[in-house]
PDB file of C-alpha atoms in Angstrom:
ATOM      1  CA  MET A   1     -74.966-100.113-106.073  1.00  0.00           C
ATOM      2  CA  ALA A   2     -72.282-101.578-108.285  1.00  0.00           C
ATOM      3  CA  TYR A   3     -69.447-104.380-108.217  1.00  0.00           C
ATOM      4  CA  ASN A   4     -66.646-105.060-110.660  1.00  0.00           C
ATOM      5  CA  THR A   5     -66.748-108.789-111.111  1.00  0.00           C
ATOM      6  CA  GLY A   6     -64.181-108.459-113.662  1.00  0.00           C
ATOM      7  CA  SER A   7     -61.120-111.222-113.911  1.00  0.00           C
ATOM      8  CA  PRO A   8     -58.883-110.974-111.398  1.00  0.00           C
ATOM      9  CA  MET A   9     -55.552-108.604-111.616  1.00  0.00           C
ATOM     10  CA  PRO A  10     -52.439-110.234-112.777  1.00  0.00           C
ATOM     11  CA  PRO A  11     -49.612-110.437-109.925  1.00  0.00           C
ATOM     12  CA  PRO A  12     -46.689-108.626-109.667  1.00  0.00           C
ATOM     13  CA  PRO A  13     -43.497-109.622-111.668  1.00  0.00           C
ATOM     14  CA  PRO A  14     -40.509-111.482-109.847  1.00  0.00           C
ATOM     15  CA  TYR A  15     -38.118-108.661-110.502  1.00  0.00           C
ATOM     16  CA  ILE A  16     -37.772-105.527-112.129  1.00  0.00           C
ATOM     17  CA  ASN A  17     -34.584-104.834-114.636  1.00  0.00           C
ATOM     18  CA  LEU A  18     -33.774-101.802-113.652  1.00  0.00           C
ATOM     19  CA  ALA A  19     -31.629-100.818-116.847  1.00  0.00           C
ATOM     20  CA  ASP A  20     -35.311-101.785-119.198  1.00  0.00           C
ATOM     21  CA  GLN A  21     -36.894 -98.924-117.221  1.00  0.00           C
ATOM     22  CA  GLY A  22     -34.329 -96.077-118.265  1.00  0.00           C
ATOM     23  CA  GLY A  23     -32.493 -96.337-114.952  1.00  0.00           C
ATOM     24  CA  ASN A  24     -28.328 -95.029-115.507  1.00  0.00           C
ATOM     25  CA  ASN A  25     -27.390 -95.087-111.737  1.00  0.00           C
ATOM     26  CA  PRO A  26     -24.300 -97.176-111.012  1.00  0.00           C
ATOM     27  CA  MET A  27     -25.653 -97.625-106.750  1.00  0.00           C
ATOM     28  CA  ASP A  28     -28.453 -98.886-108.065  1.00  0.00           C
ATOM     29  CA  LEU A  29     -27.017-101.403-110.300  1.00  0.00           C
ATOM     30  CA  HIS A  30     -24.162-102.783-107.571  1.00  0.00           C
ATOM     31  CA  PRO A  31     -24.990-102.682-103.828  1.00  0.00           C
ATOM     32  CA  PRO A  32     -23.103-101.645-101.484  1.00  0.00           C
ATOM     33  CA  SER A  33     -21.499-105.090-100.490  1.00  0.00           C
ATOM     34  CA  SER A  34     -20.149-105.444-104.088  1.00  0.00           C
ATOM     35  CA  ARG A  35     -18.479-102.626-104.686  1.00  0.00           C
ATOM     36  CA  ASN A  36     -14.326-102.159-104.295  1.00  0.00           C
ATOM     37  CA  LEU A  37     -13.487 -99.487-101.948  1.00  0.00           C
ATOM     38  CA  PRO A  38     -10.523 -97.903-101.577  1.00  0.00           C
ATOM     39  CA  ARG A  39      -7.856 -99.156 -98.676  1.00  0.00           C
ATOM     40  CA  TYR A  40      -5.975 -96.495 -96.692  1.00  0.00           C
ATOM     41  CA  HIS A  41      -2.882 -97.490 -94.921  1.00  0.00           C
ATOM     42  CA  SER A  42      -2.559 -95.419 -91.346  1.00  0.00           C
ATOM     43  CA  GLY A  43       1.283 -96.216 -91.605  1.00  0.00           C
ATOM     44  CA  ARG A  44       1.905 -97.202 -87.901  1.00  0.00           C
ATOM     45  CA  LYS A  45       4.313 -99.651 -88.765  1.00  0.00           C
ATOM     46  CA  LYS A  46       6.611 -96.989 -89.915  1.00  0.00           C
ATOM     47  CA  GLY A  47       6.084 -95.180 -86.825  1.00  0.00           C
ATOM     48  CA  ASN A  48       6.677 -97.963 -84.693  1.00  0.00           C
ATOM     49  CA  GLU A  49      10.401 -98.562 -86.440  1.00  0.00           C
ATOM     50  CA  CYS A  50      11.120 -95.270 -85.881  1.00  0.00           C
ATOM     51  CA  CYS A  51      10.321 -95.316 -82.557  1.00  0.00           C
ATOM     52  CA  LYS A  52      12.457 -98.375 -82.208  1.00  0.00           C
ATOM     53  CA  CYS A  53      15.297 -97.113 -83.365  1.00  0.00           C
ATOM     54  CA  VAL A  54      15.370 -94.435 -80.841  1.00  0.00           C
ATOM     55  CA  CYS A  55      14.534 -96.257 -78.207  1.00  0.00           C
ATOM     56  CA  TRP A  56      17.736 -98.332 -78.894  1.00  0.00           C
ATOM     57  CA  PHE A  57      20.081 -95.036 -79.461  1.00  0.00           C
ATOM     58  CA  CYS A  58      18.579 -93.445 -76.498  1.00  0.00           C
ATOM     59  CA  CYS A  59      19.753 -97.031 -74.752  1.00  0.00           C
ATOM     60  CA  PHE A  60      23.108 -97.746 -76.717  1.00  0.00           C
ATOM     61  CA  ILE A  61      24.007 -93.646 -75.185  1.00  0.00           C
ATOM     62  CA  PHE A  62      22.945 -94.696 -71.516  1.00  0.00           C
ATOM     63  CA  ILE A  63      25.037 -98.144 -71.526  1.00  0.00           C
ATOM     64  CA  ILE A  64      27.915 -95.733 -72.784  1.00  0.00           C
ATOM     65  CA  ILE A  65      27.940 -92.959 -70.248  1.00  0.00           C
ATOM     66  CA  LEU A  66      26.972 -95.767 -67.704  1.00  0.00           C
ATOM     67  CA  ALA A  67      31.150 -97.398 -68.711  1.00  0.00           C
ATOM     68  CA  ILE A  68      32.443 -94.162 -68.975  1.00  0.00           C
ATOM     69  CA  ALA A  69      30.956 -93.283 -65.299  1.00  0.00           C
ATOM     70  CA  GLY A  70      31.784 -97.225 -63.389  1.00  0.00           C
ATOM     71  CA  PHE A  71      35.493 -96.289 -65.211  1.00  0.00           C
ATOM     72  CA  PHE A  72      36.049 -93.852 -63.500  1.00  0.00           C
ATOM     73  CA  VAL A  73      34.615 -94.693 -60.032  1.00  0.00           C
ATOM     74  CA  TYR A  74      36.838 -97.282 -60.673  1.00  0.00           C
ATOM     75  CA  LEU A  75      39.818 -95.664 -60.639  1.00  0.00           C
ATOM     76  CA  TYR A  76      38.697 -93.314 -57.953  1.00  0.00           C
ATOM     77  CA  VAL A  77      38.205 -96.590 -55.613  1.00  0.00           C
ATOM     78  CA  ILE A  78      41.757 -97.625 -56.646  1.00  0.00           C
ATOM     79  CA  TYR A  79      44.202 -95.392 -57.351  1.00  0.00           C
ATOM     80  CA  LYS A  80      42.306 -92.651 -54.459  1.00  0.00           C
ATOM     81  CA  PRO A  81      43.972 -89.540 -56.331  1.00  0.00           C
ATOM     82  CA  GLN A  82      45.022 -86.281 -54.869  1.00  0.00           C
ATOM     83  CA  ILE A  83      45.708 -83.051 -55.280  1.00  0.00           C
ATOM     84  CA  PRO A  84      49.246 -81.644 -55.607  1.00  0.00           C
ATOM     85  CA  SER A  85      50.550 -79.025 -53.480  1.00  0.00           C
ATOM     86  CA  TYR A  86      52.937 -76.240 -53.940  1.00  0.00           C
ATOM     87  CA  SER A  87      54.392 -73.626 -52.671  1.00  0.00           C
ATOM     88  CA  LEU A  88      56.967 -71.131 -52.110  1.00  0.00           C
ATOM     89  CA  SER A  89      59.974 -71.984 -49.692  1.00  0.00           C
ATOM     90  CA  SER A  90      62.790 -69.637 -50.860  1.00  0.00           C
ATOM     91  CA  PHE A  91      62.970 -65.560 -51.933  1.00  0.00           C
ATOM     92  CA  SER A  92      65.836 -64.483 -52.490  1.00  0.00           C
ATOM     93  CA  VAL A  93      66.953 -61.281 -55.203  1.00  0.00           C
ATOM     94  CA  GLY A  94      69.751 -60.789 -57.423  1.00  0.00           C
ATOM     95  CA  ALA A  95      69.331 -57.730 -58.841  1.00  0.00           C
ATOM     96  CA  PHE A  96      67.176 -54.930 -59.051  1.00  0.00           C
ATOM     97  CA  ASP A  97      68.122 -51.981 -61.050  1.00  0.00           C
ATOM     98  CA  PHE A  98      65.796 -48.941 -61.608  1.00  0.00           C
ATOM     99  CA  ARG A  99      67.746 -47.122 -65.129  1.00  0.00           C
ATOM    100  CA  PRO A 100      65.826 -43.253 -65.156  1.00  0.00           C
ATOM    101  CA  ALA A 101      67.395 -42.752 -68.170  1.00  0.00           C
ATOM    102  CA  GLU A 102      66.251 -45.835 -69.983  1.00  0.00           C
ATOM    103  CA  LEU A 103      62.870 -46.085 -67.762  1.00  0.00           C
ATOM    104  CA  THR A 104      63.265 -49.290 -67.113  1.00  0.00           C
ATOM    105  CA  LEU A 105      63.557 -52.054 -64.489  1.00  0.00           C
ATOM    106  CA  ASN A 106      65.999 -54.694 -64.814  1.00  0.00           C
ATOM    107  CA  THR A 107      65.307 -57.450 -62.180  1.00  0.00           C
ATOM    108  CA  LYS A 108      66.844 -61.205 -61.523  1.00  0.00           C
ATOM    109  CA  ILE A 109      65.121 -63.187 -58.842  1.00  0.00           C
ATOM    110  CA  PHE A 110      65.503 -66.734 -57.427  1.00  0.00           C
ATOM    111  CA  VAL A 111      62.724 -68.583 -56.190  1.00  0.00           C
ATOM    112  CA  SER A 112      62.130 -71.948 -55.078  1.00  0.00           C
ATOM    113  CA  VAL A 113      58.881 -73.212 -55.400  1.00  0.00           C
ATOM    114  CA  ARG A 114      58.263 -77.335 -53.504  1.00  0.00           C
ATOM    115  CA  ALA A 115      56.363 -79.559 -55.332  1.00  0.00           C
ATOM    116  CA  GLU A 116      54.223 -82.490 -53.528  1.00  0.00           C
ATOM    117  CA  ASN A 117      52.929 -85.138 -54.743  1.00  0.00           C
ATOM    118  CA  PRO A 118      50.576 -87.389 -51.864  1.00  0.00           C
ATOM    119  CA  ASN A 119      49.804 -90.106 -54.172  1.00  0.00           C
ATOM    120  CA  GLU A 120      50.930 -93.072 -53.720  1.00  0.00           C
ATOM    121  CA  MET A 121      50.065 -95.327 -57.212  1.00  0.00           C
ATOM    122  CA  ILE A 122      49.974 -91.975 -59.246  1.00  0.00           C
ATOM    123  CA  GLY A 123      53.441 -90.376 -61.116  1.00  0.00           C
ATOM    124  CA  ILE A 124      53.070 -86.367 -62.802  1.00  0.00           C
ATOM    125  CA  ASN A 125      54.094 -85.726 -66.033  1.00  0.00           C
ATOM    126  CA  TYR A 126      54.982 -81.573 -65.810  1.00  0.00           C
ATOM    127  CA  GLY A 127      54.831 -80.537 -69.868  1.00  0.00           C
ATOM    128  CA  GLU A 128      55.586 -77.749 -71.817  1.00  0.00           C
ATOM    129  CA  GLY A 129      53.769 -73.976 -71.414  1.00  0.00           C
ATOM    130  CA  SER A 130      54.756 -73.690 -67.631  1.00  0.00           C
ATOM    131  CA  SER A 131      54.944 -70.006 -66.459  1.00  0.00           C
ATOM    132  CA  ILE A 132      55.940 -68.127 -63.193  1.00  0.00           C
ATOM    133  CA  VAL A 133      55.098 -64.187 -62.807  1.00  0.00           C
ATOM    134  CA  ILE A 134      56.233 -62.118 -59.873  1.00  0.00           C
ATOM    135  CA  ALA A 135      54.672 -58.520 -60.201  1.00  0.00           C
ATOM    136  CA  TYR A 136      53.978 -55.778 -57.582  1.00  0.00           C
ATOM    137  CA  GLN A 137      50.476 -53.913 -58.144  1.00  0.00           C
ATOM    138  CA  ASN A 138      49.997 -55.448 -60.836  1.00  0.00           C
ATOM    139  CA  ALA A 139      53.388 -54.090 -62.960  1.00  0.00           C
ATOM    140  CA  THR A 140      55.657 -57.106 -63.685  1.00  0.00           C
ATOM    141  CA  LEU A 141      58.715 -57.285 -62.710  1.00  0.00           C
ATOM    142  CA  SER A 142      59.968 -61.012 -63.402  1.00  0.00           C
ATOM    143  CA  SER A 143      58.887 -64.120 -64.984  1.00  0.00           C
ATOM    144  CA  GLY A 144      60.081 -67.617 -65.759  1.00  0.00           C
ATOM    145  CA  GLU A 145      58.880 -70.887 -66.237  1.00  0.00           C
ATOM    146  CA  LEU A 146      59.244 -74.650 -64.041  1.00  0.00           C
ATOM    147  CA  PRO A 147      61.508 -77.106 -65.876  1.00  0.00           C
ATOM    148  CA  ILE A 148      60.618 -80.258 -67.506  1.00  0.00           C
ATOM    149  CA  PHE A 149      59.875 -83.723 -65.788  1.00  0.00           C
ATOM    150  CA  TYR A 150      57.897 -86.120 -64.172  1.00  0.00           C
ATOM    151  CA  GLN A 151      57.686 -86.764 -60.474  1.00  0.00           C
ATOM    152  CA  GLY A 152      56.903 -90.302 -58.758  1.00  0.00           C
ATOM    153  CA  HIS A 153      54.303 -91.294 -55.871  1.00  0.00           C
ATOM    154  CA  LYS A 154      54.831 -90.470 -52.815  1.00  0.00           C
ATOM    155  CA  ASN A 155      57.281 -87.469 -53.461  1.00  0.00           C
ATOM    156  CA  VAL A 156      58.951 -84.272 -52.838  1.00  0.00           C
ATOM    157  CA  THR A 157      60.236 -81.963 -55.184  1.00  0.00           C
ATOM    158  CA  VAL A 158      62.364 -78.574 -54.903  1.00  0.00           C
ATOM    159  CA  MET A 159      62.599 -76.468 -58.081  1.00  0.00           C
ATOM    160  CA  GLN A 160      64.802 -73.676 -58.106  1.00  0.00           C
ATOM    161  CA  ILE A 161      63.955 -70.708 -60.780  1.00  0.00           C
ATOM    162  CA  VAL A 162      65.667 -68.168 -61.459  1.00  0.00           C
ATOM    163  CA  LEU A 163      63.086 -64.958 -62.543  1.00  0.00           C
ATOM    164  CA  GLU A 164      64.314 -62.159 -65.211  1.00  0.00           C
ATOM    165  CA  GLY A 165      62.870 -58.976 -66.510  1.00  0.00           C
ATOM    166  CA  SER A 166      63.277 -56.032 -68.414  1.00  0.00           C
ATOM    167  CA  HIS A 167      60.565 -53.879 -68.546  1.00  0.00           C
ATOM    168  CA  PRO A 168      59.155 -49.793 -68.169  1.00  0.00           C
ATOM    169  CA  TYR A 169      58.109 -48.272 -65.476  1.00  0.00           C
ATOM    170  CA  GLY A 170      56.122 -45.272 -64.217  1.00  0.00           C
ATOM    171  CA  SER A 171      57.400 -42.683 -61.905  1.00  0.00           C
ATOM    172  CA  GLY A 172      55.064 -43.853 -59.517  1.00  0.00           C
ATOM    173  CA  LEU A 173      56.428 -47.261 -58.979  1.00  0.00           C
ATOM    174  CA  GLN A 174      59.711 -47.220 -57.764  1.00  0.00           C
ATOM    175  CA  LYS A 175      58.729 -44.959 -55.104  1.00  0.00           C
ATOM    176  CA  ALA A 176      55.893 -47.273 -54.008  1.00  0.00           C
ATOM    177  CA  ILE A 177      58.652 -49.751 -53.648  1.00  0.00           C
ATOM    178  CA  GLU A 178      60.968 -47.436 -51.773  1.00  0.00           C
ATOM    179  CA  GLU A 179      58.357 -46.627 -49.455  1.00  0.00           C
ATOM    180  CA  SER A 180      57.129 -50.429 -49.078  1.00  0.00           C
ATOM    181  CA  SER A 181      60.830 -50.951 -48.265  1.00  0.00           C
ATOM    182  CA  LYS A 182      61.594 -49.028 -45.440  1.00  0.00           C
ATOM    183  CA  SER A 183      58.020 -50.387 -43.986  1.00  0.00           C
ATOM    184  CA  GLY A 184      59.103 -53.908 -44.196  1.00  0.00           C
ATOM    185  CA  SER A 185      56.630 -55.001 -45.878  1.00  0.00           C
ATOM    186  CA  VAL A 186      56.174 -55.169 -49.781  1.00  0.00           C
ATOM    187  CA  PRO A 187      53.164 -56.889 -51.448  1.00  0.00           C
ATOM    188  CA  LEU A 188      53.810 -58.867 -54.175  1.00  0.00           C
ATOM    189  CA  ASP A 189      52.067 -61.193 -56.285  1.00  0.00           C
ATOM    190  CA  VAL A 190      53.061 -64.363 -57.842  1.00  0.00           C
ATOM    191  CA  TYR A 191      50.978 -65.842 -60.941  1.00  0.00           C
ATOM    192  CA  VAL A 192      52.260 -69.244 -61.471  1.00  0.00           C
ATOM    193  CA  LYS A 193      50.285 -71.662 -64.075  1.00  0.00           C
ATOM    194  CA  VAL A 194      51.559 -75.293 -63.709  1.00  0.00           C
ATOM    195  CA  PRO A 195      50.165 -77.716 -67.070  1.00  0.00           C
ATOM    196  CA  PHE A 196      50.526 -80.979 -66.368  1.00  0.00           C
ATOM    197  CA  SER A 197      49.214 -85.183 -66.786  1.00  0.00           C
ATOM    198  CA  LEU A 198      48.627 -87.894 -64.563  1.00  0.00           C
ATOM    199  CA  LYS A 199      50.598 -91.286 -65.012  1.00  0.00           C
ATOM    200  CA  LEU A 200      48.637 -94.338 -63.549  1.00  0.00           C
ATOM    201  CA  ASP A 201      50.792 -97.014 -64.137  1.00  0.00           C
ATOM    202  CA  GLU A 202      51.454 -96.252 -68.169  1.00  0.00           C
ATOM    203  CA  LEU A 203      48.289 -94.796 -68.876  1.00  0.00           C
ATOM    204  CA  ASP A 204      48.675 -91.111 -69.427  1.00  0.00           C
ATOM    205  CA  LEU A 205      45.515 -89.098 -68.965  1.00  0.00           C
ATOM    206  CA  HIS A 206      44.042 -85.646 -69.625  1.00  0.00           C
ATOM    207  CA  GLU A 207      46.290 -83.135 -69.281  1.00  0.00           C
ATOM    208  CA  VAL A 208      44.891 -80.526 -66.820  1.00  0.00           C
ATOM    209  CA  THR A 209      46.739 -76.819 -66.487  1.00  0.00           C
ATOM    210  CA  VAL A 210      46.453 -75.496 -62.368  1.00  0.00           C
ATOM    211  CA  ASN A 211      47.030 -71.807 -62.068  1.00  0.00           C
ATOM    212  CA  ILE A 212      48.290 -70.500 -58.568  1.00  0.00           C
ATOM    213  CA  HIS A 213      47.849 -67.412 -57.209  1.00  0.00           C
ATOM    214  CA  CYS A 214      50.515 -66.430 -54.223  1.00  0.00           C
ATOM    215  CA  ALA A 215      49.674 -63.525 -52.531  1.00  0.00           C
ATOM    216  CA  LEU A 216      53.033 -62.591 -51.348  1.00  0.00           C
ATOM    217  CA  VAL A 217      54.532 -60.280 -48.582  1.00  0.00           C
ATOM    218  CA  VAL A 218      58.428 -59.952 -48.512  1.00  0.00           C
ATOM    219  CA  ASP A 219      60.273 -57.694 -45.707  1.00  0.00           C
ATOM    220  CA  SER A 220      62.301 -56.585 -48.606  1.00  0.00           C
ATOM    221  CA  ILE A 221      63.226 -56.426 -51.930  1.00  0.00           C
ATOM    222  CA  SER A 222      66.632 -55.240 -52.700  1.00  0.00           C
ATOM    223  CA  PRO A 223      70.132 -57.308 -53.718  1.00  0.00           C
ATOM    224  CA  LYS A 224      71.887 -56.432 -50.444  1.00  0.00           C
ATOM    225  CA  LYS A 225      69.215 -57.962 -48.021  1.00  0.00           C
ATOM    226  CA  LYS A 226      68.396 -61.366 -47.665  1.00  0.00           C
ATOM    227  CA  PRO A 227      64.326 -60.783 -48.249  1.00  0.00           C
ATOM    228  CA  ASN A 228      62.542 -62.494 -45.613  1.00  0.00           C
ATOM    229  CA  ILE A 229      58.375 -64.185 -46.552  1.00  0.00           C
ATOM    230  CA  VAL A 230      56.457 -62.501 -43.370  1.00  0.00           C
ATOM    231  CA  SER A 231      53.283 -64.389 -45.236  1.00  0.00           C
ATOM    232  CA  ALA A 232      51.978 -66.530 -48.071  1.00  0.00           C
ATOM    233  CA  LYS A 233      48.114 -67.086 -49.211  1.00  0.00           C
ATOM    234  CA  TYR A 234      47.283 -69.007 -52.045  1.00  0.00           C
ATOM    235  CA  ASP A 235      44.492 -69.263 -54.425  1.00  0.00           C
ATOM    236  CA  VAL A 236      44.083 -72.690 -56.270  1.00  0.00           C
ATOM    237  CA  ASP A 237      42.183 -73.552 -59.491  1.00  0.00           C
ATOM    238  CA  ALA A 238      42.534 -75.738 -61.993  1.00  0.00           C
ATOM    239  CA  GLU A 239      41.561 -76.284 -65.924  1.00  0.00           C
ATOM    240  CA  PHE A 240      40.511 -79.963 -67.207  1.00  0.00           C
TER     241      PHE A 240
END
């Protein structure tokens, strides 16, 4: 058996220069810890600012709504508003003439409308645009307007209103009215439109329109006889 008794192997060098060995990989030249990596911002700060703006806006709207609601609650508690009432107190006929040659009906009717303001601290301003119409079976007989005036606290006002009309009529209208008059029950529809605004001390509130339908029954509609009110039923609707 043979043994190698020559000189020992030289020790390895302390480092190896890869550039000298032909290496050209940048990853081999620079360790990962020394590389400059790009930084990406998540945009969380911008999103938080938007959320804060939305929250502040919602809080502002809520405070405004709460203030308005509190104001109306204050008005309701202090002034205790009540709805005014209206009724037809009298009805009379000045003219009710059928003109067959012209197929027109000329009328003149006098009505008294009673308006009651039950409020102790609220006045009522009656403005323009009011109307009152009397019809028979959807055929208009007379029309007119309510006066413009101011009604004070705890006040009852009776308005004398003159209604006039000249309208064409069909062949069956005259006969139907004559038959109703003979039976002593003439059904009429009275439509009243009342625009008004409430006055709280020196403050005028938003205008409100009250629409009233009165199903009125009288025993006669002849100018030769004083009509009596047999019945009256009211239906009230308000437009804010």
